[in-house]
PDB file of C-alpha atoms in Angstrom:
ATOM      1  CA  MET A   1     -13.150 -22.697  -1.088  1.00 35.00           C
ATOM      2  CA  THR A   2      -9.986 -21.316  -1.663  1.00 34.00           C
ATOM      3  CA  LYS A   3      -8.677 -20.861  -5.791  1.00 35.00           C
ATOM      4  CA  GLN A   4      -6.108 -24.005  -6.065  1.00 31.00           C
ATOM      5  CA  VAL A   5      -2.682 -22.335  -6.701  1.00 31.00           C
ATOM      6  CA  GLU A   6      -0.839 -23.640  -9.693  1.00 35.00           C
ATOM      7  CA  LEU A   7       1.665 -25.498  -7.859  1.00 33.00           C
ATOM      8  CA  LYS A   8       0.358 -28.681  -7.113  1.00 31.00           C
ATOM      9  CA  ALA A   9       2.703 -28.920  -4.023  1.00 39.00           C
ATOM     10  CA  TYR A  10       4.132 -26.395  -1.983  1.00 39.00           C
ATOM     11  CA  ASP A  11       7.782 -26.353  -3.089  1.00 46.00           C
ATOM     12  CA  LYS A  12      10.162 -24.234  -0.279  1.00 47.00           C
ATOM     13  CA  ASN A  13      13.012 -23.958  -2.831  1.00 51.00           C
ATOM     14  CA  ALA A  14      10.643 -22.128  -5.566  1.00 51.00           C
ATOM     15  CA  LEU A  15      10.837 -19.072  -3.123  1.00 55.00           C
ATOM     16  CA  ASP A  16      14.690 -19.662  -2.807  1.00 58.00           C
ATOM     17  CA  ASP A  17      15.271 -19.522  -6.444  1.00 59.00           C
ATOM     18  CA  LEU A  18      13.085 -16.720  -6.573  1.00 59.00           C
ATOM     19  CA  PHE A  19      14.659 -14.253  -4.046  1.00 60.00           C
ATOM     20  CA  SER A  20      18.197 -15.012  -5.603  1.00 59.00           C
ATOM     21  CA  GLY A  21      16.700 -14.997  -9.263  1.00 53.00           C
ATOM     22  CA  ALA A  22      16.308 -10.673  -8.553  1.00 53.00           C
ATOM     23  CA  SER A  23      19.564 -10.479  -7.694  1.00 50.00           C
ATOM     24  CA  GLN A  24      21.152 -11.914 -10.924  1.00 48.00           C
ATOM     25  CA  GLU A  25      21.876  -8.353 -11.669  1.00 47.00           C
ATOM     26  CA  ASP A  26      24.863  -8.899  -9.188  1.00 46.00           C
ATOM     27  CA  SER A  27      25.913 -12.228 -10.200  1.00 45.00           C
ATOM     28  CA  ASP A  28      29.368 -13.449 -12.733  1.00 45.00           C
ATOM     29  CA  ASN A  29      26.615 -13.518 -15.433  1.00 47.00           C
ATOM     30  CA  LYS A  30      28.435 -15.012 -19.351  1.00 50.00           C
ATOM     31  CA  ASN A  31      25.583 -13.127 -20.937  1.00 67.00           C
ATOM     32  CA  THR A  32      26.775  -9.318 -19.441  1.00 82.00           C
ATOM     33  CA  THR A  33      27.145  -7.093 -22.231  1.00 90.00           C
ATOM     34  CA  THR A  34      26.496  -3.832 -23.484  1.00 93.00           C
ATOM     35  CA  LEU A  35      23.841  -3.029 -25.387  1.00 92.00           C
ATOM     36  CA  PRO A  36      22.104   0.534 -27.020  1.00 93.00           C
ATOM     37  CA  ILE A  37      19.940   1.943 -24.308  1.00 94.00           C
ATOM     38  CA  ASP A  38      17.245   2.749 -27.466  1.00 92.00           C
ATOM     39  CA  SER A  39      17.058  -0.930 -27.405  1.00 92.00           C
ATOM     40  CA  ILE A  40      15.633  -1.257 -23.659  1.00 93.00           C
ATOM     41  CA  ILE A  41      11.810  -1.268 -23.310  1.00 90.00           C
ATOM     42  CA  LEU A  42       9.273  -0.680 -20.228  1.00 89.00           C
ATOM     43  CA  PRO A  43       7.416  -3.829 -20.148  1.00 86.00           C
ATOM     44  CA  PRO A  44       3.439  -3.199 -19.531  1.00 76.00           C
ATOM     45  CA  SER A  45       2.867  -3.066 -15.952  1.00 68.00           C
ATOM     46  CA  GLN A  46       5.743  -2.100 -13.999  1.00 64.00           C
ATOM     47  CA  PRO A  47       5.649  -2.653  -9.739  1.00 62.00           C
ATOM     48  CA  ARG A  48       7.407   0.974  -9.306  1.00 60.00           C
ATOM     49  CA  ARG A  49       4.803   4.161  -9.231  1.00 63.00           C
ATOM     50  CA  TYR A  50       6.855   7.117  -8.249  1.00 70.00           C
ATOM     51  CA  PHE A  51      10.499   8.020  -8.459  1.00 76.00           C
ATOM     52  CA  ASP A  52      12.230  10.805  -6.372  1.00 77.00           C
ATOM     53  CA  PRO A  53      13.612  13.209  -9.051  1.00 83.00           C
ATOM     54  CA  GLN A  54      15.955  14.315  -7.114  1.00 85.00           C
ATOM     55  CA  LYS A  55      17.418  11.256  -6.606  1.00 87.00           C
ATOM     56  CA  ILE A  56      17.204   9.836  -9.889  1.00 90.00           C
ATOM     57  CA  GLN A  57      19.000  13.480 -11.248  1.00 93.00           C
ATOM     58  CA  SER A  58      21.656  12.431  -8.136  1.00 93.00           C
ATOM     59  CA  LEU A  59      22.484   9.300  -9.725  1.00 93.00           C
ATOM     60  CA  ALA A  60      22.238  10.308 -13.344  1.00 95.00           C
ATOM     61  CA  GLU A  61      25.270  12.746 -11.851  1.00 95.00           C
ATOM     62  CA  ASN A  62      26.859   9.445 -10.287  1.00 95.00           C
ATOM     63  CA  ILE A  63      26.662   7.478 -13.317  1.00 94.00           C
ATOM     64  CA  LYS A  64      28.119  10.728 -15.845  1.00 93.00           C
ATOM     65  CA  GLU A  65      31.773  10.439 -13.351  1.00 93.00           C
ATOM     66  CA  ASN A  66      31.658   6.832 -12.694  1.00 92.00           C
ATOM     67  CA  GLY A  67      29.395   4.816 -15.032  1.00 91.00           C
ATOM     68  CA  LEU A  68      26.898   2.453 -14.425  1.00 92.00           C
ATOM     69  CA  LEU A  69      28.635   0.167 -11.718  1.00 89.00           C
ATOM     70  CA  SER A  70      25.770  -2.730 -11.487  1.00 89.00           C
ATOM     71  CA  PRO A  71      23.936  -4.012 -14.642  1.00 93.00           C
ATOM     72  CA  ILE A  72      20.448  -3.811 -15.668  1.00 92.00           C
ATOM     73  CA  VAL A  73      18.530  -6.973 -15.947  1.00 92.00           C
ATOM     74  CA  VAL A  74      16.468  -7.447 -19.237  1.00 92.00           C
ATOM     75  CA  ARG A  75      15.206 -10.454 -21.195  1.00 91.00           C
ATOM     76  CA  SER A  76      15.001 -10.534 -24.753  1.00 88.00           C
ATOM     77  CA  THR A  77      11.547  -9.945 -26.732  1.00 83.00           C
ATOM     78  CA  SER A  78      12.727  -9.847 -30.498  1.00 70.00           C
ATOM     79  CA  SER A  79      15.852 -10.031 -31.989  1.00 67.00           C
ATOM     80  CA  ASN A  80      16.391  -5.596 -32.319  1.00 76.00           C
ATOM     81  CA  GLU A  81      14.104  -5.308 -29.035  1.00 86.00           C
ATOM     82  CA  PHE A  82      15.086  -6.199 -24.871  1.00 92.00           C
ATOM     83  CA  GLU A  83      12.402  -5.856 -21.936  1.00 92.00           C
ATOM     84  CA  LEU A  84      13.496  -4.241 -18.703  1.00 93.00           C
ATOM     85  CA  VAL A  85      13.176  -7.447 -15.706  1.00 90.00           C
ATOM     86  CA  ALA A  86      15.169  -5.006 -13.155  1.00 87.00           C
ATOM     87  CA  GLY A  87      16.968  -1.808 -12.940  1.00 89.00           C
ATOM     88  CA  GLU A  88      14.113   0.749 -13.850  1.00 88.00           C
ATOM     89  CA  ARG A  89      15.759   3.802 -12.042  1.00 89.00           C
ATOM     90  CA  ARG A  90      19.198   2.910 -13.451  1.00 93.00           C
ATOM     91  CA  LEU A  91      17.754   2.748 -16.539  1.00 94.00           C
ATOM     92  CA  ARG A  92      15.560   6.425 -16.368  1.00 93.00           C
ATOM     93  CA  ALA A  93      19.092   8.178 -14.664  1.00 95.00           C
ATOM     94  CA  SER A  94      21.484   6.525 -17.343  1.00 95.00           C
ATOM     95  CA  LYS A  95      18.840   7.907 -19.899  1.00 95.00           C
ATOM     96  CA  LEU A  96      18.995  11.242 -17.768  1.00 94.00           C
ATOM     97  CA  ALA A  97      23.165  11.198 -18.049  1.00 95.00           C
ATOM     98  CA  GLY A  98      22.760  11.141 -21.724  1.00 94.00           C
ATOM     99  CA  LEU A  99      24.465   7.299 -21.961  1.00 94.00           C
ATOM    100  CA  GLU A 100      23.725   5.640 -25.443  1.00 94.00           C
ATOM    101  CA  LYS A 101      24.922   2.066 -24.511  1.00 94.00           C
ATOM    102  CA  ILE A 102      24.416   0.431 -21.081  1.00 94.00           C
ATOM    103  CA  PRO A 103      25.709  -2.217 -18.939  1.00 94.00           C
ATOM    104  CA  VAL A 104      22.635  -5.170 -19.181  1.00 94.00           C
ATOM    105  CA  ASN A 105      22.928  -8.797 -18.175  1.00 92.00           C
ATOM    106  CA  ILE A 106      20.342 -10.847 -20.057  1.00 91.00           C
ATOM    107  CA  ILE A 107      18.044 -13.305 -18.883  1.00 89.00           C
ATOM    108  CA  ASP A 108      16.667 -16.350 -20.075  1.00 87.00           C
ATOM    109  CA  CYS A 109      12.933 -16.317 -18.823  1.00 85.00           C
ATOM    110  CA  ASP A 110       8.968 -16.514 -19.804  1.00 84.00           C
ATOM    111  CA  GLU A 111       6.702 -13.473 -18.834  1.00 83.00           C
ATOM    112  CA  ASN A 112       5.732 -14.818 -15.592  1.00 83.00           C
ATOM    113  CA  ALA A 113       9.231 -15.555 -14.235  1.00 86.00           C
ATOM    114  CA  ALA A 114       9.636 -11.814 -15.678  1.00 86.00           C
ATOM    115  CA  VAL A 115       6.497 -10.604 -13.861  1.00 85.00           C
ATOM    116  CA  ARG A 116       8.233 -12.470 -10.095  1.00 86.00           C
ATOM    117  CA  ILE A 117      11.683 -10.630 -10.730  1.00 86.00           C
ATOM    118  CA  ARG A 118       9.910  -7.670 -10.699  1.00 85.00           C
ATOM    119  CA  LEU A 119       8.158  -7.742  -8.036  1.00 86.00           C
ATOM    120  CA  VAL A 120      11.019  -9.029  -5.706  1.00 86.00           C
ATOM    121  CA  GLU A 121      13.503  -6.621  -6.867  1.00 81.00           C
ATOM    122  CA  ASN A 122      11.103  -3.513  -6.377  1.00 79.00           C
ATOM    123  CA  LEU A 123      10.847  -4.985  -2.726  1.00 83.00           C
ATOM    124  CA  GLN A 124      14.222  -5.283  -1.976  1.00 79.00           C
ATOM    125  CA  ARG A 125      14.608  -1.650  -2.410  1.00 75.00           C
ATOM    126  CA  GLU A 126      16.097   0.096   0.363  1.00 70.00           C
ATOM    127  CA  ASP A 127      14.216   3.487  -0.225  1.00 71.00           C
ATOM    128  CA  LEU A 128      10.629   1.650  -0.277  1.00 76.00           C
ATOM    129  CA  ASN A 129       7.769   2.668   1.514  1.00 77.00           C
ATOM    130  CA  ALA A 130       5.092   0.854   4.056  1.00 82.00           C
ATOM    131  CA  TYR A 131       2.112   1.738   1.001  1.00 85.00           C
ATOM    132  CA  GLU A 132       4.514   0.725  -1.904  1.00 84.00           C
ATOM    133  CA  GLU A 133       5.468  -2.214   0.638  1.00 87.00           C
ATOM    134  CA  THR A 134       2.477  -2.805   0.978  1.00 90.00           C
ATOM    135  CA  ILE A 135       1.208  -3.221  -2.694  1.00 90.00           C
ATOM    136  CA  GLY A 136       4.377  -4.809  -3.647  1.00 89.00           C
ATOM    137  CA  ILE A 137       3.766  -7.905  -1.039  1.00 92.00           C
ATOM    138  CA  LEU A 138      -0.107  -8.308  -2.162  1.00 93.00           C
ATOM    139  CA  GLU A 139       1.392  -8.288  -6.325  1.00 90.00           C
ATOM    140  CA  LEU A 140       3.798 -10.731  -5.707  1.00 91.00           C
ATOM    141  CA  LEU A 141       1.401 -13.174  -3.477  1.00 93.00           C
ATOM    142  CA  ALA A 142      -1.305 -12.786  -6.557  1.00 91.00           C
ATOM    143  CA  ALA A 143       1.674 -13.596  -8.549  1.00 89.00           C
ATOM    144  CA  ILE A 144       2.912 -16.389  -6.919  1.00 90.00           C
ATOM    145  CA  LEU A 145      -0.792 -17.729  -6.016  1.00 91.00           C
ATOM    146  CA  ASN A 146      -2.294 -17.273  -9.205  1.00 90.00           C
ATOM    147  CA  LEU A 147      -5.098 -15.300  -7.213  1.00 91.00           C
ATOM    148  CA  ASP A 148      -5.888 -11.697  -7.568  1.00 91.00           C
ATOM    149  CA  GLN A 149      -5.475  -9.309  -4.799  1.00 91.00           C
ATOM    150  CA  LYS A 150      -8.970  -9.174  -3.388  1.00 92.00           C
ATOM    151  CA  ASN A 151      -8.529 -12.772  -2.754  1.00 93.00           C
ATOM    152  CA  ILE A 152      -5.328 -12.575  -1.285  1.00 95.00           C
ATOM    153  CA  VAL A 153      -6.501 -10.337   1.289  1.00 95.00           C
ATOM    154  CA  TYR A 154      -9.808 -12.524   2.355  1.00 94.00           C
ATOM    155  CA  PHE A 155      -7.098 -14.967   2.296  1.00 94.00           C
ATOM    156  CA  LEU A 156      -4.649 -13.280   4.598  1.00 96.00           C
ATOM    157  CA  ASN A 157      -7.693 -12.421   7.166  1.00 95.00           C
ATOM    158  CA  ARG A 158      -8.702 -15.689   6.967  1.00 95.00           C
ATOM    159  CA  MET A 159      -5.442 -17.222   8.164  1.00 95.00           C
ATOM    160  CA  LEU A 160      -5.195 -14.595  11.192  1.00 95.00           C
ATOM    161  CA  ASP A 161      -8.873 -15.567  12.244  1.00 95.00           C
ATOM    162  CA  GLU A 162      -7.925 -19.187  12.155  1.00 95.00           C
ATOM    163  CA  GLU A 163      -4.682 -18.425  14.193  1.00 94.00           C
ATOM    164  CA  LYS A 164      -6.883 -16.982  16.524  1.00 94.00           C
ATOM    165  CA  ASN A 165      -9.927 -19.135  16.842  1.00 93.00           C
ATOM    166  CA  LYS A 166     -12.289 -17.300  15.828  1.00 94.00           C
ATOM    167  CA  VAL A 167     -13.201 -19.429  12.978  1.00 93.00           C
ATOM    168  CA  PRO A 168     -13.225 -22.741  12.074  1.00 92.00           C
ATOM    169  CA  GLN A 169      -9.895 -23.936  10.264  1.00 89.00           C
ATOM    170  CA  ASN A 170      -9.979 -24.118   6.681  1.00 89.00           C
ATOM    171  CA  VAL A 171      -6.806 -22.241   4.922  1.00 91.00           C
ATOM    172  CA  LEU A 172      -3.853 -22.456   7.442  1.00 90.00           C
ATOM    173  CA  GLY A 173      -1.842 -25.734   6.479  1.00 88.00           C
ATOM    174  CA  SER A 174      -2.513 -25.577   2.788  1.00 91.00           C
ATOM    175  CA  ASP A 175      -0.546 -25.127   0.335  1.00 91.00           C
ATOM    176  CA  GLU A 176      -1.367 -21.453  -0.091  1.00 92.00           C
ATOM    177  CA  SER A 177      -0.964 -20.923   3.104  1.00 93.00           C
ATOM    178  CA  LEU A 178       2.639 -21.852   3.618  1.00 93.00           C
ATOM    179  CA  THR A 179       3.693 -20.053   0.526  1.00 93.00           C
ATOM    180  CA  ILE A 180       2.119 -17.223   2.400  1.00 94.00           C
ATOM    181  CA  GLN A 181       3.691 -17.553   5.320  1.00 94.00           C
ATOM    182  CA  ASP A 182       7.536 -18.810   3.501  1.00 92.00           C
ATOM    183  CA  LEU A 183       7.332 -15.807   1.452  1.00 91.00           C
ATOM    184  CA  PHE A 184       6.962 -13.073   4.451  1.00 93.00           C
ATOM    185  CA  SER A 185       9.656 -14.979   6.506  1.00 91.00           C
ATOM    186  CA  LYS A 186      12.133 -14.639   3.062  1.00 87.00           C
ATOM    187  CA  PHE A 187      11.136 -11.019   3.033  1.00 86.00           C
ATOM    188  CA  GLY A 188      12.426 -10.588   6.714  1.00 87.00           C
ATOM    189  CA  LYS A 189      10.641  -7.491   7.332  1.00 88.00           C
ATOM    190  CA  ILE A 190       7.222  -8.351   8.975  1.00 91.00           C
ATOM    191  CA  THR A 191       5.238 -11.349  10.144  1.00 95.00           C
ATOM    192  CA  TRP A 192       2.411 -11.750   7.702  1.00 96.00           C
ATOM    193  CA  GLN A 193       0.244 -11.282  11.116  1.00 96.00           C
ATOM    194  CA  SER A 194       2.036  -7.887  11.565  1.00 95.00           C
ATOM    195  CA  PHE A 195       1.158  -7.417   8.034  1.00 96.00           C
ATOM    196  CA  VAL A 196      -2.742  -8.139   8.561  1.00 96.00           C
ATOM    197  CA  THR A 197      -3.412  -6.072  10.839  1.00 95.00           C
ATOM    198  CA  THR A 198      -0.635  -2.969  10.427  1.00 90.00           C
ATOM    199  CA  ARG A 199      -0.597  -2.799   6.751  1.00 91.00           C
ATOM    200  CA  LEU A 200      -3.686  -3.765   5.079  1.00 93.00           C
ATOM    201  CA  PRO A 201      -6.091  -0.750   6.496  1.00 88.00           C
ATOM    202  CA  LEU A 202      -3.579   0.829   4.491  1.00 86.00           C
ATOM    203  CA  LEU A 203      -5.713  -0.175   1.399  1.00 89.00           C
ATOM    204  CA  LYS A 204      -8.744   1.689   3.178  1.00 88.00           C
ATOM    205  CA  LEU A 205      -7.177   5.249   3.660  1.00 88.00           C
ATOM    206  CA  PRO A 206      -8.204   8.121   1.588  1.00 92.00           C
ATOM    207  CA  SER A 207      -6.903   8.270  -1.843  1.00 91.00           C
ATOM    208  CA  ASP A 208      -5.256  11.966  -0.673  1.00 92.00           C
ATOM    209  CA  ILE A 209      -3.249   9.819   2.018  1.00 92.00           C
ATOM    210  CA  GLN A 210      -2.644   7.222  -0.248  1.00 89.00           C
ATOM    211  CA  ASP A 211      -0.900   9.522  -2.722  1.00 89.00           C
ATOM    212  CA  VAL A 212       1.430  10.979  -0.461  1.00 89.00           C
ATOM    213  CA  LEU A 213       2.404   7.393   0.389  1.00 86.00           C
ATOM    214  CA  ILE A 214       2.634   6.564  -2.736  1.00 81.00           C
ATOM    215  CA  ARG A 215       5.675   8.941  -2.963  1.00 80.00           C
ATOM    216  CA  GLY A 216       7.097   8.347  -0.051  1.00 78.00           C
ATOM    217  CA  GLN A 217       6.136  12.365   1.705  1.00 84.00           C
ATOM    218  CA  LEU A 218       4.122  11.149   4.519  1.00 86.00           C
ATOM    219  CA  GLU A 219       5.181   7.643   7.114  1.00 84.00           C
ATOM    220  CA  TYR A 220       2.173   5.343   7.290  1.00 78.00           C
ATOM    221  CA  THR A 221       1.797   5.682  10.984  1.00 84.00           C
ATOM    222  CA  LYS A 222       1.271   9.833  10.496  1.00 90.00           C
ATOM    223  CA  ALA A 223      -0.692   8.572   7.898  1.00 87.00           C
ATOM    224  CA  HIS A 224      -3.137   6.567   9.970  1.00 85.00           C
ATOM    225  CA  ALA A 225      -3.441   9.377  12.678  1.00 92.00           C
ATOM    226  CA  ILE A 226      -3.970  12.194   9.973  1.00 94.00           C
ATOM    227  CA  ALA A 227      -6.998   9.460   8.217  1.00 92.00           C
ATOM    228  CA  ARG A 228      -9.206  10.139  11.201  1.00 92.00           C
ATOM    229  CA  VAL A 229     -10.195  13.617   9.699  1.00 94.00           C
ATOM    230  CA  LYS A 230     -12.839  12.875   7.285  1.00 92.00           C
ATOM    231  CA  ASN A 231     -12.942  16.479   6.332  1.00 92.00           C
ATOM    232  CA  GLU A 232     -11.548  16.179   2.724  1.00 92.00           C
ATOM    233  CA  GLN A 233     -10.020  20.040   3.306  1.00 93.00           C
ATOM    234  CA  ALA A 234      -9.424  20.269   6.380  1.00 94.00           C
ATOM    235  CA  ARG A 235      -7.409  16.926   5.959  1.00 94.00           C
ATOM    236  CA  GLU A 236      -5.342  18.309   3.245  1.00 94.00           C
ATOM    237  CA  LYS A 237      -4.671  21.634   4.761  1.00 94.00           C
ATOM    238  CA  ILE A 238      -3.090  18.830   7.809  1.00 95.00           C
ATOM    239  CA  ILE A 239      -1.554  16.813   5.184  1.00 95.00           C
ATOM    240  CA  LYS A 240       0.141  20.048   3.269  1.00 94.00           C
ATOM    241  CA  GLN A 241       1.639  21.348   6.800  1.00 94.00           C
ATOM    242  CA  ALA A 242       2.888  17.656   7.977  1.00 94.00           C
ATOM    243  CA  ILE A 243       5.020  17.513   5.043  1.00 92.00           C
ATOM    244  CA  ASP A 244       6.062  21.190   4.615  1.00 92.00           C
ATOM    245  CA  GLU A 245       7.431  21.682   8.477  1.00 93.00           C
ATOM    246  CA  GLY A 246       8.179  18.100   8.902  1.00 90.00           C
ATOM    247  CA  LEU A 247       5.969  17.948  12.036  1.00 91.00           C
ATOM    248  CA  SER A 248       6.498  14.450  14.172  1.00 92.00           C
ATOM    249  CA  LEU A 249       4.134  12.129  14.946  1.00 93.00           C
ATOM    250  CA  SER A 250       2.995  13.662  18.239  1.00 94.00           C
ATOM    251  CA  GLN A 251       2.326  16.643  16.829  1.00 95.00           C
ATOM    252  CA  ILE A 252       0.109  15.648  14.010  1.00 95.00           C
ATOM    253  CA  LYS A 253      -1.830  13.942  16.673  1.00 95.00           C
ATOM    254  CA  GLU A 254      -2.228  16.964  18.688  1.00 95.00           C
ATOM    255  CA  ILE A 255      -3.656  19.388  15.458  1.00 95.00           C
ATOM    256  CA  VAL A 256      -6.005  16.288  14.551  1.00 95.00           C
ATOM    257  CA  GLU A 257      -7.388  16.498  18.170  1.00 94.00           C
ATOM    258  CA  ASP A 258      -7.702  20.195  18.030  1.00 92.00           C
ATOM    259  CA  VAL A 259      -9.743  19.670  14.556  1.00 92.00           C
ATOM    260  CA  LEU A 260     -11.487  17.261  15.751  1.00 91.00           C
ATOM    261  CA  GLU A 261     -12.785  18.895  18.744  1.00 88.00           C
ATOM    262  CA  ALA A 262     -13.448  22.061  16.705  1.00 87.00           C
ATOM    263  CA  GLY A 263     -15.631  19.795  14.432  1.00 79.00           C
ATOM    264  CA  LYS A 264     -17.444  18.782  17.249  1.00 77.00           C
ATOM    265  CA  THR A 265     -18.440  22.643  18.838  1.00 67.00           C
ATOM    266  CA  ASP A 266     -18.317  24.368  15.117  1.00 55.00           C
ATOM    267  CA  LYS A 267     -21.306  21.379  13.998  1.00 57.00           C
ATOM    268  CA  GLU A 268     -24.265  23.548  12.590  1.00 54.00           C
ATOM    269  CA  GLU A 269     -27.498  21.932  12.420  1.00 53.00           C
ATOM    270  CA  THR A 270     -28.898  21.226   9.094  1.00 56.00           C
ATOM    271  CA  PRO A 271     -32.840  23.021   8.600  1.00 59.00           C
ATOM    272  CA  PHE A 272     -34.079  19.605   8.729  1.00 54.00           C
ATOM    273  CA  GLN A 273     -32.113  18.898  12.328  1.00 56.00           C
ATOM    274  CA  GLN A 274     -33.483  22.436  13.409  1.00 57.00           C
ATOM    275  CA  LEU A 275     -37.150  21.266  12.609  1.00 56.00           C
ATOM    276  CA  ALA A 276     -36.424  17.887  14.049  1.00 58.00           C
ATOM    277  CA  SER A 277     -34.914  20.089  17.541  1.00 56.00           C
ATOM    278  CA  ARG A 278     -38.559  22.438  17.533  1.00 58.00           C
ATOM    279  CA  GLY A 279     -40.471  19.423  17.214  1.00 59.00           C
ATOM    280  CA  LYS A 280     -38.809  18.075  20.254  1.00 57.00           C
ATOM    281  CA  ASN A 281     -39.674  21.350  22.008  1.00 59.00           C
ATOM    282  CA  VAL A 282     -43.188  21.640  21.041  1.00 57.00           C
ATOM    283  CA  GLN A 283     -43.943  17.554  22.047  1.00 65.00           C
ATOM    284  CA  GLY A 284     -42.168  18.530  25.560  1.00 62.00           C
ATOM    285  CA  LEU A 285     -44.419  22.055  25.709  1.00 60.00           C
ATOM    286  CA  LEU A 286     -47.631  19.734  24.890  1.00 60.00           C
ATOM    287  CA  LYS A 287     -46.644  17.280  27.747  1.00 67.00           C
ATOM    288  CA  LYS A 288     -46.183  19.776  30.430  1.00 62.00           C
ATOM    289  CA  HIS A 289     -49.468  21.120  29.580  1.00 60.00           C
ATOM    290  CA  ARG A 290     -50.866  18.068  29.340  1.00 70.00           C
ATOM    291  CA  LYS A 291     -49.893  16.948  33.039  1.00 69.00           C
ATOM    292  CA  LEU A 292     -50.740  21.267  33.770  1.00 66.00           C
ATOM    293  CA  LEU A 293     -54.396  20.153  33.247  1.00 66.00           C
ATOM    294  CA  GLU A 294     -54.290  16.834  34.332  1.00 70.00           C
ATOM    295  CA  ASN A 295     -53.428  18.930  37.772  1.00 67.00           C
ATOM    296  CA  GLU A 296     -55.899  21.245  37.262  1.00 66.00           C
ATOM    297  CA  GLN A 297     -58.858  18.824  36.796  1.00 66.00           C
ATOM    298  CA  LYS A 298     -57.595  16.725  40.147  1.00 64.00           C
ATOM    299  CA  ASP A 299     -57.711  19.475  42.043  1.00 64.00           C
ATOM    300  CA  ASN A 300     -61.450  20.877  40.584  1.00 62.00           C
ATOM    301  CA  LYS A 301     -62.479  17.321  42.101  1.00 59.00           C
TER     302      LYS A 301
END
């Protein structure tokens, strides 16, 4: 049985409010004001993991020339401090641009709502890569359903198995599954079925592959191809070559096939394997010798 979510019943309007809430920075907010940039603190956990230094620098130059056109979103945590809810990239660039004050929208929300808004805002980024998107969706589902990510992954796989009639229906049609389906519908980039079959496997990729995905240096289709190479040193060489030379997917697949084929032909036997092979050869010779003896005995009779 799955863990019951906090919501007692499926509320379709809940996700509408959540997705619209992440866009409060673009609305006419009565709480729009200017705050000292040093009074804004980062929350303990931010959904975004990597910022391209060149893009931050470019945004900082733009802010120097035109100012920050879109306010960041904060919430009050004390009389003198405000916690960032959405807009970390703009906050970083504003600091780099040397701003002492920054335009903000102050919203009234608790920690749970702030976490959800941050996650939705992160998912709506234009430069989101497949790995970041996968982690972001899992984090958002975990926050909404009050489940850990491991259970979310299990729940999604169970939904797909039930839809394909591989297992008896148990979770499809539940409040959790309706919330999941509605979230993917609101998100609009991928169906939940495709997410299970094409995105969840990204969580099993080697750590070096995951690292370049986090940095947005490699497309996830290329990452899947390179992950076929199990030798870590060989894989790292392919990763570096793919990034440095901007290799296409077909070029990467060709290199991977060459590496895998070379691994088959160049593979050396371990001492144990060599002894085993010799043992088999000796056994073969003994069998032949016994047959020869048996034939000689028959001839002598």
